[in-house]
Coordinates of C-alpha atoms (C1' of nucleotides) in Angstrom, one line a residue:
Chain A
X109 CA -25.8 -17.9 -41.3
X110 CA -28.5 -16.8 -38.9
X111 CA -27.8 -15.6 -35.6
X112 CA -30.1 -17.3 -33.8
X113 CA -29.2 -19.4 -30.2
X114 CA -27.1 -22.5 -31.2
X115 CA -29.1 -25.7 -29.7
X116 CA -27.4 -29.1 -30.7
X117 CA -28.3 -32.9 -29.9
X118 CA -26.8 -36.0 -29.3
X119 CA -29.5 -38.7 -30.6
X120 CA -28.4 -42.4 -29.6
X121 CA -30.8 -45.1 -29.9
X122 CA -30.7 -47.0 -26.4
X123 CA -29.9 -50.8 -28.7
X124 CA -26.5 -51.4 -26.7
X125 CA -23.6 -50.2 -25.3
X126 CA -22.1 -46.1 -26.7
X127 CA -19.3 -47.0 -28.5
X128 CA -16.2 -44.4 -28.7
X129 CA -17.4 -43.6 -32.0
X130 CA -20.6 -41.9 -30.1
X131 CA -18.9 -40.6 -27.6
X132 CA -16.8 -38.6 -29.8
X133 CA -19.7 -37.4 -32.0
X134 CA -21.9 -36.1 -28.5
X135 CA -18.2 -34.6 -27.7
X136 CA -18.5 -32.7 -30.2
X137 CA -21.4 -31.4 -30.5
X138 CA -21.0 -30.8 -26.6
X139 CA -18.1 -28.5 -27.5
X140 CA -19.8 -26.5 -30.6
X141 CA -22.8 -26.0 -27.7
X142 CA -20.3 -24.8 -25.1
X143 CA -17.7 -22.7 -27.7
X144 CA -20.7 -21.0 -29.2
X145 CA -23.2 -20.8 -25.6
X146 CA -25.1 -22.5 -26.9
X147 CA -27.3 -25.8 -25.3
X148 CA -26.4 -29.2 -25.5
X149 CA -30.0 -31.4 -25.8
X150 CA -29.7 -35.0 -25.6
X151 CA -33.0 -37.0 -26.9
X152 CA -33.5 -40.9 -26.6
X153 CA -34.0 -42.3 -30.4
X154 CA -36.2 -45.0 -29.3
X155 CA -38.6 -45.4 -32.4
X156 CA -37.8 -49.7 -32.8
X157 CA -39.6 -51.4 -30.2
X158 CA -37.9 -54.1 -31.3
X159 CA -34.5 -53.2 -30.9
X160 CA -34.9 -51.8 -27.4
X161 CA -32.0 -52.8 -25.2
X162 CA -33.0 -52.8 -21.1
X163 CA -30.1 -50.7 -19.2
X164 CA -28.7 -49.4 -22.2
X165 CA -30.3 -45.7 -22.0
X166 CA -28.6 -45.6 -18.5
X167 CA -25.5 -46.7 -19.9
X168 CA -25.7 -43.6 -22.6
X169 CA -26.7 -41.5 -19.5
X170 CA -23.2 -43.0 -17.4
X171 CA -20.9 -42.9 -20.2
X172 CA -21.2 -39.6 -20.9
X173 CA -21.3 -38.4 -17.1
X174 CA -17.6 -40.3 -17.0
X175 CA -16.0 -38.1 -19.8
X176 CA -17.7 -35.1 -18.7
X177 CA -20.3 -34.4 -21.1
X178 CA -22.7 -32.0 -19.8
X179 CA -26.2 -31.9 -21.1
X180 CA -28.7 -28.9 -20.3
X181 CA -31.5 -31.2 -21.5
X182 CA -32.3 -34.5 -21.3
X183 CA -35.0 -37.2 -20.8
X184 CA -33.4 -37.1 -17.7
X185 CA -33.0 -33.2 -16.4
X186 CA -36.3 -32.6 -18.6
X187 CA -35.9 -28.8 -20.2
X188 CA -38.6 -26.6 -22.6
X189 CA -38.7 -29.3 -24.9
X190 CA -39.6 -32.6 -22.8
X191 CA -40.3 -35.4 -23.6
X192 CA -37.0 -36.3 -24.3
X193 CA -38.0 -39.9 -25.3
X194 CA -39.5 -40.6 -29.0
X195 CA -41.3 -43.4 -27.7
X196 CA -43.1 -40.6 -25.2
X197 CA -43.4 -38.4 -28.1
X198 CA -45.5 -40.9 -30.5
X199 CA -48.6 -38.6 -30.7
X200 CA -47.1 -35.9 -31.7
X201 CA -45.3 -37.2 -34.9
X202 CA -48.7 -38.3 -36.6
X203 CA -50.1 -35.1 -37.7
X204 CA -46.7 -34.0 -39.8
X205 CA -47.2 -37.1 -41.3
X206 CA -50.8 -36.3 -42.3
X207 CA -49.9 -32.9 -43.3
X208 CA -47.7 -34.6 -45.7
X209 CA -50.5 -36.5 -47.2
X210 CA -52.9 -33.4 -46.9
X211 CA -50.3 -31.6 -49.1
X212 CA -49.4 -34.0 -51.5
X213 CA -45.9 -35.0 -50.3
X214 CA -46.9 -38.9 -48.8
X215 CA -48.8 -41.3 -49.4
X216 CA -50.7 -44.3 -48.1
X217 CA -48.5 -47.4 -49.0
X218 CA -50.6 -51.1 -48.4
X219 CA -48.1 -53.8 -49.6
X220 CA -46.8 -56.5 -47.4
X221 CA -43.5 -57.9 -46.4
X222 CA -43.9 -60.5 -49.2
X223 CA -45.1 -57.8 -52.2
X224 CA -42.0 -55.9 -51.4
X225 CA -39.7 -58.7 -51.7
X226 CA -41.5 -59.9 -55.2
X227 CA -40.6 -56.0 -56.4
X228 CA -37.3 -55.8 -55.1
X229 CA -36.4 -59.5 -57.0
X230 CA -38.1 -58.4 -60.3
X231 CA -36.3 -55.4 -60.6
X232 CA -33.2 -56.8 -59.5
X233 CA -33.7 -59.9 -62.5
X234 CA -34.3 -57.0 -64.5
X235 CA -31.2 -55.5 -63.3
X236 CA -32.0 -52.4 -62.6
X237 CA -29.3 -50.8 -61.8
X238 CA -31.3 -49.5 -58.0
X239 CA -34.0 -51.3 -57.9
X240 CA -36.1 -49.2 -54.9
X241 CA -39.5 -48.1 -54.2
X242 CA -39.5 -44.6 -56.3
X243 CA -41.7 -42.4 -58.8
X244 CA -41.5 -45.3 -61.4
X245 CA -42.1 -48.6 -59.0
X246 CA -44.7 -46.8 -56.8
X247 CA -47.1 -47.3 -60.1
X248 CA -46.7 -51.0 -59.8
X249 CA -47.6 -51.0 -56.1
X250 CA -51.1 -51.0 -54.0
X251 CA -50.5 -47.5 -52.2
X252 CA -52.8 -44.5 -52.4
X253 CA -51.4 -43.3 -55.6
X254 CA -52.5 -46.2 -57.3
X255 CA -55.5 -47.8 -55.3
X256 CA -59.2 -46.1 -56.3
X257 CA -59.9 -43.2 -53.3
X258 CA -62.8 -45.7 -52.3
X259 CA -60.6 -48.6 -51.9
X260 CA -58.2 -46.6 -50.6
X261 CA -60.9 -45.6 -47.3
X262 CA -62.2 -48.9 -47.5
X263 CA -58.7 -50.4 -46.2
X264 CA -58.0 -47.6 -43.9
X265 CA -61.3 -47.8 -42.4
X266 CA -60.9 -52.0 -42.3
X267 CA -57.5 -51.6 -40.2
X268 CA -55.6 -52.7 -42.9
X269 CA -52.2 -52.4 -41.8
X270 CA -50.3 -49.4 -44.0
X271 CA -47.5 -47.5 -43.8
X272 CA -46.7 -43.9 -44.8
X273 CA -44.0 -42.7 -47.3
X274 CA -42.6 -39.7 -49.0
X275 CA -44.0 -39.0 -52.6
X276 CA -39.6 -38.0 -54.0
X277 CA -40.3 -36.2 -56.7
X278 CA -38.6 -38.2 -60.2
X279 CA -35.9 -35.5 -61.0
X280 CA -34.7 -33.1 -59.6
X281 CA -31.3 -32.1 -57.4
X282 CA -31.6 -32.0 -54.1
X283 CA -28.7 -29.8 -52.5
X284 CA -27.4 -29.0 -49.1
X285 CA -24.2 -27.5 -47.7
X286 CA -22.0 -29.3 -44.8
X287 CA -20.3 -27.8 -42.3
X288 CA -17.8 -30.1 -43.4
X289 CA -17.6 -31.0 -46.9
X290 CA -19.1 -28.5 -49.0
X291 CA -22.3 -28.5 -51.5
X292 CA -23.7 -31.8 -51.2
X293 CA -25.3 -32.6 -54.6
X294 CA -27.6 -35.4 -54.9
X295 CA -30.5 -36.7 -57.6
X296 CA -34.0 -37.0 -56.2
X297 CA -34.2 -40.5 -58.4
X298 CA -31.4 -41.9 -56.3
X299 CA -33.6 -41.2 -53.5
X300 CA -36.5 -43.7 -52.6
X301 CA -40.0 -43.1 -51.2
X302 CA -38.8 -43.5 -47.8
X303 CA -40.9 -45.0 -45.2
X304 CA -42.2 -42.3 -42.7
X305 CA -44.8 -43.5 -40.7
X306 CA -44.6 -47.6 -39.5
X307 CA -47.7 -50.2 -39.5
X308 CA -47.4 -50.3 -35.9
X309 CA -48.1 -46.4 -35.5
X310 CA -44.4 -45.1 -34.8
X311 CA -42.4 -42.9 -36.8
X312 CA -39.3 -44.0 -38.8
X313 CA -35.9 -42.2 -38.0
X314 CA -36.5 -39.9 -40.9
X315 CA -40.1 -38.8 -39.4
X316 CA -39.2 -38.7 -36.0
X317 CA -35.8 -37.5 -36.4
X318 CA -36.7 -34.3 -38.3
X319 CA -39.9 -33.1 -36.2
X320 CA -37.9 -33.2 -33.5
X321 CA -34.9 -31.5 -34.6
X322 CA -37.6 -28.3 -35.9
X323 CA -39.9 -28.7 -32.8
X324 CA -36.7 -28.4 -30.4
X325 CA -34.8 -25.4 -32.7
X326 CA -32.0 -27.5 -33.2
X327 CA -29.7 -25.5 -35.1
X328 CA -26.7 -27.6 -35.4
X329 CA -27.0 -31.3 -36.8
X330 CA -23.6 -32.9 -35.6
X331 CA -23.8 -36.4 -36.8
X332 CA -21.7 -39.8 -38.4
X333 CA -21.1 -39.6 -42.1
X334 CA -23.3 -42.5 -41.9
X335 CA -26.2 -40.2 -41.9
X336 CA -24.6 -38.4 -45.2
X337 CA -26.7 -40.2 -48.0
X338 CA -30.4 -39.9 -46.1
X339 CA -29.5 -35.9 -45.9
X340 CA -30.7 -34.9 -48.4
X341 CA -33.9 -37.1 -47.6
X342 CA -34.0 -34.6 -44.9
X343 CA -33.7 -31.6 -46.7
X344 CA -36.5 -32.4 -48.9
X345 CA -38.7 -33.4 -45.4
X346 CA -38.1 -29.9 -44.3
X347 CA -38.8 -28.8 -47.0
X348 CA -42.1 -30.3 -47.7
X349 CA -43.2 -29.7 -43.8
X350 CA -42.7 -25.8 -44.7
X351 CA -39.9 -25.9 -42.1
X352 CA -36.7 -24.7 -44.9
X353 CA -35.5 -21.8 -43.3
X354 CA -35.1 -22.9 -40.1
X355 CA -33.7 -26.0 -41.1
X356 CA -31.1 -26.8 -39.1
X357 CA -27.1 -26.6 -40.3
X358 CA -25.3 -30.0 -41.4
X359 CA -22.5 -31.7 -39.9
X360 CA -21.4 -34.6 -41.1
X361 CA -18.0 -36.5 -39.3
X362 CA -15.9 -38.6 -40.3
X363 CA -16.1 -41.7 -39.2
X364 CA -14.1 -43.9 -37.0
X365 CA -12.3 -47.4 -38.5
X366 CA -11.0 -50.6 -37.2
X367 CA -7.4 -50.0 -36.2
X368 CA -6.3 -52.7 -38.5
X369 CA -7.4 -54.1 -42.2
X370 CA -10.8 -51.6 -43.1
X371 CA -13.9 -50.6 -42.1
X372 CA -15.8 -48.8 -39.5
X373 CA -15.2 -49.3 -35.6
X374 CA -17.9 -52.3 -34.6
X375 CA -18.5 -53.7 -31.2
X376 CA -17.3 -57.2 -32.2
X377 CA -13.5 -55.2 -32.8
X378 CA -13.2 -54.4 -29.4
X379 CA -13.0 -58.2 -28.4
X380 CA -11.1 -59.9 -31.6
X381 CA -8.1 -57.1 -31.1
X382 CA -7.6 -56.3 -27.5
X383 CA -8.8 -53.0 -26.8
X384 CA -12.4 -51.6 -25.0
X385 CA -14.6 -49.4 -27.5
X386 CA -17.0 -49.1 -24.9
X387 CA -16.5 -46.4 -22.7
X388 CA -18.2 -48.2 -20.2
X389 CA -18.1 -52.2 -19.7
X390 CA -21.2 -53.4 -20.9
X391 CA -23.3 -57.0 -19.5
X392 CA -25.5 -58.1 -22.7
X393 CA -26.2 -61.2 -23.9
X394 CA -25.2 -62.8 -27.4
X395 CA -28.1 -62.3 -30.2
X396 CA -27.4 -65.7 -30.9
X397 CA -26.6 -68.0 -27.7
X398 CA -28.7 -65.8 -25.4
X399 CA -25.0 -66.4 -23.8
X400 CA -24.2 -63.4 -21.3
X401 CA -21.3 -61.6 -22.7
X402 CA -19.0 -58.9 -21.2
X403 CA -17.6 -56.2 -23.1
X404 CA -14.7 -54.4 -21.9
X405 CA -15.0 -50.7 -21.0
X406 CA -12.3 -47.7 -21.1
X407 CA -13.3 -46.9 -17.3
X408 CA -12.7 -50.2 -16.0
X409 CA -9.2 -50.9 -17.8
X410 CA -8.1 -48.3 -16.0
X411 CA -8.5 -44.9 -18.9
X412 CA -8.5 -41.7 -16.9
X413 CA -11.8 -39.6 -18.9
X414 CA -9.6 -36.8 -20.0
X415 CA -7.3 -39.4 -21.7
X416 CA -10.2 -40.6 -23.5
X417 CA -11.2 -37.1 -24.5
X418 CA -8.3 -35.9 -25.3
X419 CA -7.4 -38.6 -27.8
X420 CA -11.0 -39.1 -28.8
X421 CA -11.1 -35.1 -30.1
X422 CA -8.1 -35.9 -31.7
X423 CA -9.1 -38.3 -33.7
X424 CA -10.4 -36.1 -36.9
X425 CA -10.3 -32.4 -35.2
X426 CA -7.0 -30.7 -34.8
X427 CA -6.5 -27.4 -33.1
X428 CA -3.7 -26.4 -36.6
X429 CA -0.9 -25.9 -33.6
X430 CA 1.7 -27.7 -32.1
X431 CA -0.7 -28.4 -28.9
X432 CA -1.5 -31.8 -27.9
X433 CA -2.7 -31.8 -24.0
X434 CA -5.7 -30.5 -23.5
X435 CA -8.4 -30.6 -21.1
X436 CA -12.1 -30.3 -21.7
X437 CA -12.3 -26.2 -21.4
X438 CA -9.2 -25.7 -23.7
X439 CA -10.9 -27.8 -26.2
X440 CA -14.2 -26.2 -25.8
X441 CA -12.2 -22.9 -26.3
X442 CA -10.2 -24.1 -29.7
X443 CA -12.9 -26.2 -31.1
X444 CA -14.0 -25.6 -34.5
X445 CA -16.3 -27.2 -36.8
X446 CA -14.2 -25.8 -39.6
X447 CA -11.2 -27.5 -38.5
X448 CA -13.0 -31.6 -38.3
X449 CA -11.4 -33.5 -41.1
X450 CA -12.9 -35.2 -44.2
X451 CA -11.1 -38.5 -44.3
X452 CA -12.0 -41.3 -41.7
X453 CA -9.6 -42.0 -39.1
X454 CA -8.3 -45.3 -38.1
X455 CA -8.6 -46.1 -34.1
X456 CA -4.8 -46.5 -32.7
X457 CA -4.5 -47.8 -29.3
X458 CA -1.0 -46.4 -28.7
X459 CA -2.1 -42.9 -28.7
X460 CA -4.6 -43.4 -26.3
X461 CA -2.1 -45.0 -23.8
X462 CA 0.0 -42.1 -24.6
X463 CA -2.3 -39.9 -23.3
X464 CA -3.0 -41.8 -20.4
X465 CA 0.3 -42.4 -18.9
X466 CA 0.6 -37.7 -19.4
X467 CA -2.8 -37.5 -17.7
X468 CA -1.8 -39.8 -15.0
X469 CA 1.3 -38.4 -14.2
X470 CA 0.1 -35.0 -14.5
X471 CA -2.0 -36.3 -11.1
X472 CA -0.9 -35.6 -7.7
X473 CA 0.5 -37.5 -5.2
X474 CA -3.1 -37.1 -3.3
X475 CA -4.6 -37.9 -6.0
X476 CA -3.2 -41.3 -7.8
X477 CA -3.1 -42.8 -3.7
X478 CA -6.4 -43.8 -3.5
X479 CA -5.9 -46.1 -6.3
X480 CA -3.2 -48.3 -4.2
X481 CA -5.2 -47.9 -1.4
X482 CA -8.1 -49.5 -3.1
X483 CA -6.4 -52.4 -4.6
X484 CA -4.4 -52.8 -1.3
X485 CA -8.4 -52.8 0.8
X486 CA -8.8 -55.5 -1.6
X487 CA -6.4 -57.7 -0.2
X488 CA -6.8 -57.1 3.2
X489 CA -3.9 -54.5 3.4
X490 CA -3.2 -51.8 5.6
X491 CA -1.5 -48.5 4.6
X492 CA -1.6 -45.4 5.6
X493 CA -1.9 -42.4 3.4
X494 CA 1.3 -41.0 3.4
X495 CA 3.1 -44.3 3.1
X496 CA 0.8 -44.5 -0.2
X497 CA 1.5 -41.5 -1.3
X498 CA 4.9 -41.6 -1.1
X499 CA 5.3 -44.9 -3.6
X500 CA 2.7 -43.2 -6.2
X501 CA 5.3 -41.0 -6.3
X502 CA 8.3 -43.0 -7.0
X503 CA 6.1 -45.2 -9.0
X504 CA 3.7 -42.9 -11.6
X505 CA 6.8 -42.3 -14.2
X506 CA 6.6 -45.8 -14.2
X507 CA 3.0 -47.1 -15.0
X508 CA 0.8 -46.7 -17.5
X509 CA -2.3 -47.6 -15.7
X510 CA -4.2 -46.8 -12.5
X511 CA -3.7 -51.1 -11.6
X512 CA -0.3 -51.2 -12.6
X513 CA 0.5 -49.1 -8.7
X514 CA -0.6 -52.6 -7.2
X515 CA 1.3 -55.0 -9.4
X516 CA 4.2 -52.7 -9.5
X517 CA 4.2 -51.8 -5.7
X518 CA 3.2 -55.5 -4.3
X519 CA 6.8 -55.9 -2.9
X520 CA 6.2 -52.8 -1.2
X521 CA 3.7 -55.0 1.2
X522 CA 4.4 -58.6 0.8
X523 CA 8.2 -59.8 1.3
X524 CA 9.5 -61.7 -2.1
X525 CA 8.5 -65.5 -2.1
X526 CA 11.5 -65.9 -5.2
X527 CA 14.1 -64.1 -6.7
X528 CA 15.4 -62.6 -10.0
X529 CA 17.1 -65.6 -11.0
X530 CA 19.3 -63.8 -14.0
X531 CA 20.1 -61.3 -10.9
X532 CA 21.3 -63.8 -8.6
X533 CA 23.3 -66.0 -11.6
X534 CA 25.1 -63.5 -12.5
X535 CA 25.3 -60.6 -8.9
X536 CA 25.1 -63.4 -6.1
X537 CA 28.4 -64.7 -4.5
X538 CA 29.3 -65.4 -0.6
X539 CA 31.4 -62.8 -0.9
X540 CA 28.3 -60.4 -1.5
X541 CA 26.1 -62.2 0.3
X542 CA 28.3 -61.4 3.4
X543 CA 28.0 -57.8 2.6
X544 CA 24.7 -58.3 2.6
X545 CA 24.2 -60.0 5.6
X546 CA 27.0 -56.6 7.2
X547 CA 24.9 -54.0 6.1
X548 CA 21.7 -55.9 7.6
X549 CA 23.2 -55.7 11.2
X550 CA 24.0 -52.3 10.3
X551 CA 20.4 -50.7 9.7
X552 CA 18.7 -49.4 12.4
X553 CA 17.3 -51.9 14.3
X554 CA 13.8 -50.6 14.4
X555 CA 10.9 -50.4 12.1
X556 CA 10.8 -46.5 12.2
X557 CA 10.8 -45.2 8.6
X558 CA 12.8 -42.5 9.8
X559 CA 16.1 -43.6 7.8
X560 CA 15.9 -41.2 4.5
X561 CA 17.5 -42.2 1.5
X562 CA 20.7 -40.3 1.6
X563 CA 21.3 -42.0 4.7
X564 CA 20.7 -45.8 3.8
X565 CA 23.0 -44.9 0.8
X566 CA 25.8 -43.7 2.7
X567 CA 25.6 -46.4 5.3
X568 CA 25.2 -48.8 2.0
X569 CA 28.4 -47.4 0.7
X570 CA 30.6 -47.4 3.8
X571 CA 29.2 -51.2 4.9
X572 CA 30.5 -52.5 1.8
X573 CA 33.5 -50.9 1.4
X574 CA 34.4 -51.9 4.7
X575 CA 33.8 -55.9 3.3
X576 CA 36.6 -54.7 0.6
X577 CA 33.9 -54.1 -2.1
X578 CA 32.5 -51.1 -4.3
X579 CA 28.8 -51.1 -3.9
X580 CA 28.8 -51.5 -7.5
X581 CA 29.2 -54.5 -6.7
X582 CA 26.5 -55.7 -4.4
X583 CA 23.7 -53.0 -5.8
X584 CA 21.4 -55.5 -7.7
X585 CA 21.9 -58.4 -5.1
X586 CA 20.6 -55.7 -3.3
X587 CA 17.8 -55.0 -4.8
X588 CA 16.6 -58.5 -5.3
X589 CA 17.5 -59.7 -2.0
X590 CA 14.9 -56.6 -0.9
X591 CA 12.5 -56.6 -3.6
X592 CA 12.8 -59.5 -5.3
X593 CA 12.8 -58.1 -8.4
X594 CA 15.5 -57.3 -11.4
X595 CA 13.8 -53.2 -11.8
X596 CA 12.1 -51.1 -10.1
X597 CA 12.1 -47.1 -8.7
X598 CA 15.8 -45.5 -7.3
X599 CA 16.6 -48.1 -4.8
X600 CA 17.3 -46.1 -1.5
X601 CA 13.9 -44.7 -1.9
X602 CA 12.2 -48.2 -2.1
X603 CA 14.3 -49.5 1.1
X604 CA 13.8 -46.3 2.9
X605 CA 10.0 -46.5 2.4
X606 CA 10.1 -50.0 3.4
X607 CA 11.7 -49.4 6.8
X608 CA 14.8 -50.4 7.9
X609 CA 13.7 -53.2 10.2
X610 CA 11.8 -54.6 7.3
X611 CA 14.9 -54.4 5.0
X612 CA 16.8 -56.4 7.3
X613 CA 14.2 -58.8 7.9
X614 CA 14.6 -59.3 3.8
X615 CA 18.1 -58.9 3.5
X616 CA 18.3 -62.5 6.3
X617 CA 16.1 -64.4 4.6
X618 CA 17.5 -63.9 1.5
X619 CA 21.3 -64.7 2.3
X620 CA 20.2 -67.6 4.2
X621 CA 18.1 -68.7 0.9
X622 CA 20.2 -67.7 -1.1
X623 CA 23.3 -68.9 0.1
Chain B
rG1390 C1' -24.3 -53.1 -58.9
rG1391 C1' -26.6 -47.9 -57.9
rU1392 C1' -26.0 -42.9 -54.8
rC1393 C1' -22.9 -40.2 -51.9
rC1394 C1' -18.0 -39.9 -48.9
rG1395 C1' -13.3 -40.1 -48.7
rU1396 C1' -7.1 -40.7 -50.1
rU1397 C1' 0.1 -36.5 -47.1
rC1398 C1' 5.1 -40.9 -43.1
rG1399 C1' 3.1 -47.9 -40.3
rU1400 C1' -1.0 -44.7 -36.9
rC1401 C1' -2.9 -39.2 -35.9
rU1402 C1' -2.3 -35.0 -38.2
rA1403 C1' -0.1 -30.2 -40.0
rG1404 C1' 0.6 -27.2 -44.6
rG1405 C1' 0.2 -25.5 -49.3
rG1406 C1' 1.0 -23.5 -56.9
rG1407 C1' 7.9 -23.2 -56.0
rU1408 C1' 9.3 -25.5 -48.9
rU1409 C1' 15.2 -29.4 -46.6
rA1410 C1' 7.1 -31.2 -46.9
rG1411 C1' 7.2 -30.0 -40.4
rG1412 C1' 4.7 -31.9 -35.3
rA1413 C1' 2.5 -35.9 -32.4
rC1414 C1' 2.0 -41.8 -31.6
rA1415 C1' 5.0 -46.1 -32.6
rG1416 C1' 9.7 -48.1 -34.1
rU1417 C1' 15.2 -47.8 -34.0
rA1418 C1' 20.5 -45.3 -32.0
rG1419 C1' 22.3 -43.0 -28.6
rA1420 C1' 22.8 -40.3 -23.7
rU1421 C1' 21.8 -40.0 -18.7
rU1422 C1' 19.6 -43.2 -14.5
rU1423 C1' 25.6 -48.4 -11.7
rU1424 C1' 18.7 -51.2 -13.1
rC1425 C1' 14.0 -50.9 -15.0
rA1426 C1' 11.1 -47.0 -16.2
rU1427 C1' 11.2 -41.6 -17.2
rU1428 C1' 13.4 -37.5 -19.8
rC1429 C1' 16.6 -35.6 -23.4
rU1430 C1' 19.1 -36.5 -28.2
rA1431 C1' 19.1 -37.7 -33.2
rC1432 C1' 17.6 -41.5 -37.1
rC1433 C1' 13.9 -44.0 -39.6
rA1434 C1' 9.5 -42.6 -42.5
rA1435 C1' 4.9 -40.0 -46.3
rC1436 C1' 1.3 -36.2 -51.0
rA1437 C1' -2.6 -43.4 -54.3
rG1438 C1' -1.4 -43.9 -60.5
rG1439 C1' -2.7 -41.2 -65.2
rG1440 C1' -3.5 -37.1 -68.0
rG1441 C1' -4.3 -31.9 -68.1
rU1442 C1' -3.6 -26.4 -66.1
rU1443 C1' 0.6 -23.0 -65.6
rC1444 C1' 7.2 -20.8 -66.2
rG1445 C1' 6.2 -25.0 -62.3
rA1446 C1' 1.8 -29.1 -59.1
rU1447 C1' 1.9 -32.7 -53.7
rU1448 C1' -1.3 -28.3 -53.5
rC1449 C1' -5.8 -26.5 -59.5
rC1450 C1' -9.2 -29.6 -62.8
rC1451 C1' -10.5 -34.5 -64.9
rC1452 C1' -9.8 -40.3 -65.5
rU1453 C1' -8.5 -44.2 -62.6
rA1454 C1' -7.4 -47.5 -58.6
rC1455 C1' -8.1 -48.2 -54.1
rG1456 C1' -11.1 -47.3 -49.5
rG1457 C1' -15.8 -45.8 -46.8
rA1458 C1' -21.0 -44.9 -46.2
rC1459 C1' -25.6 -46.1 -47.5
rU1460 C1' -28.9 -48.5 -50.2
rA1461 C1' -34.9 -51.9 -44.2
rC1462 C1' -42.0 -51.3 -42.1
rC1463 C1' -32.9 -50.5 -38.3
rA1464 C1' -31.4 -46.2 -36.3

RNA sequence: GGUCCGUUCGUCUAGGGGUUAGGACAGUAGAUUUUCAUUCUACCAACAGGGGUUCGAUUCCCCUACGGACUACCA
């Protein structure tokens, strides 16, 4: 291989939100670039004006920023090969299409959509194994290969609509080496005369992609497996354009599959299966009804970007060691294309959740406190930083998502309005009630949160035993009386955070209400 | 239909001509926690099938089955 500079690109179409398969493709490109000291480029492939979706480009940008993929060259940042939007590069492609025609590798085709349909129907009816516009069928069509020269010229001059097609050879083996799959060999008869230039003057993906990758000096093309069948076509294009010696290396990544059943993960699966398929929430429009739609996003559901990245990196790649927790930096160091697997991977919701829990627990209390503080502010509740940190500290082992803090810690801010019925039925009785009343009286009569868990526990034991009972008989009732819940973090830690005045108040309320 | 790609526990995967086929997630059980969660321990669980090659194949080759992608003037 050559030792030319490593330059990779992620080249999405702005046709909607970027799903996690796309994020993974971007991630692998990024990891390789950083690993090899190369350059990460983002190019927007917006040659299909009909499918352009407003906002999609910003969405892609925001998604990549959120997961921590940095771009060295992009439409927003610019770079030595600007512009980075294909729509803005439109004038550049024509020249290469013309070059191909001049060199006899491409031709004009004037067939109408109706004529093309008729051709396919005819082929299908004749049971032709692979109906396509190719070295055989083009002889029956209206193109610059079949029409007299002067008629072609006249059509061109008259402004008749036409496309430019690649003239794929009849019998030739096209081969290339894929970094993941090894040698891939396809016979040219299986490739059709692909349209290179559309009648609207825009190039198709195939032409634009090759021209841009060449002009941008791309060294490695890392993309999804859905591109594997057209890779031989691309190889032909490099050859005919005279760029074969600088053709990038290809790596076709295994697809991401639906968690259930089969098929590649698609936009709709998220709603159907109840998990996000997008990095960020997406507000779109239903294609049929025109109704506004909302698609769930990992960010909005409380996933930490480092968890998503770690999970995605392991879907189709592994370091070959037992280590599973990797920061972005560690991924960069460990990554290699050779260890990307060939077979597709099903998406596993449990595993992402596990990663998320891991990263959540790894965060500092100070880092977690804002999540709780934010939710409190939304509910019009105040809380100081120190208390918020105490709460997340006792809670973080028992939550999966940041938003759970508020759900699980609600009773720290609001006195219980109901009590867990099972515990009440099982543990509550007049004797217990009396013990709790005594404990309420014994608590220091102020709301200073000075008393620590140990002190409160000792006081509890002492009080309960003075009533002729064992702590175990009353403990559950104490939790329910103070928090309303049957389960939670260490009870006396909880009470200490609550403050003795508040605890005493809650106990008296419970005694009154439960008898 | 055609072309191409793929196939190890339920899932993500390691491994590789001779292994008790390893790990992680999930699941189950137990320990700890007078709760729940955490943590710890154990258990459950896989080489798609058939032919070769070989002393020996899950590993190499072929076929079959199954799965997937592609097959547009979409990317």
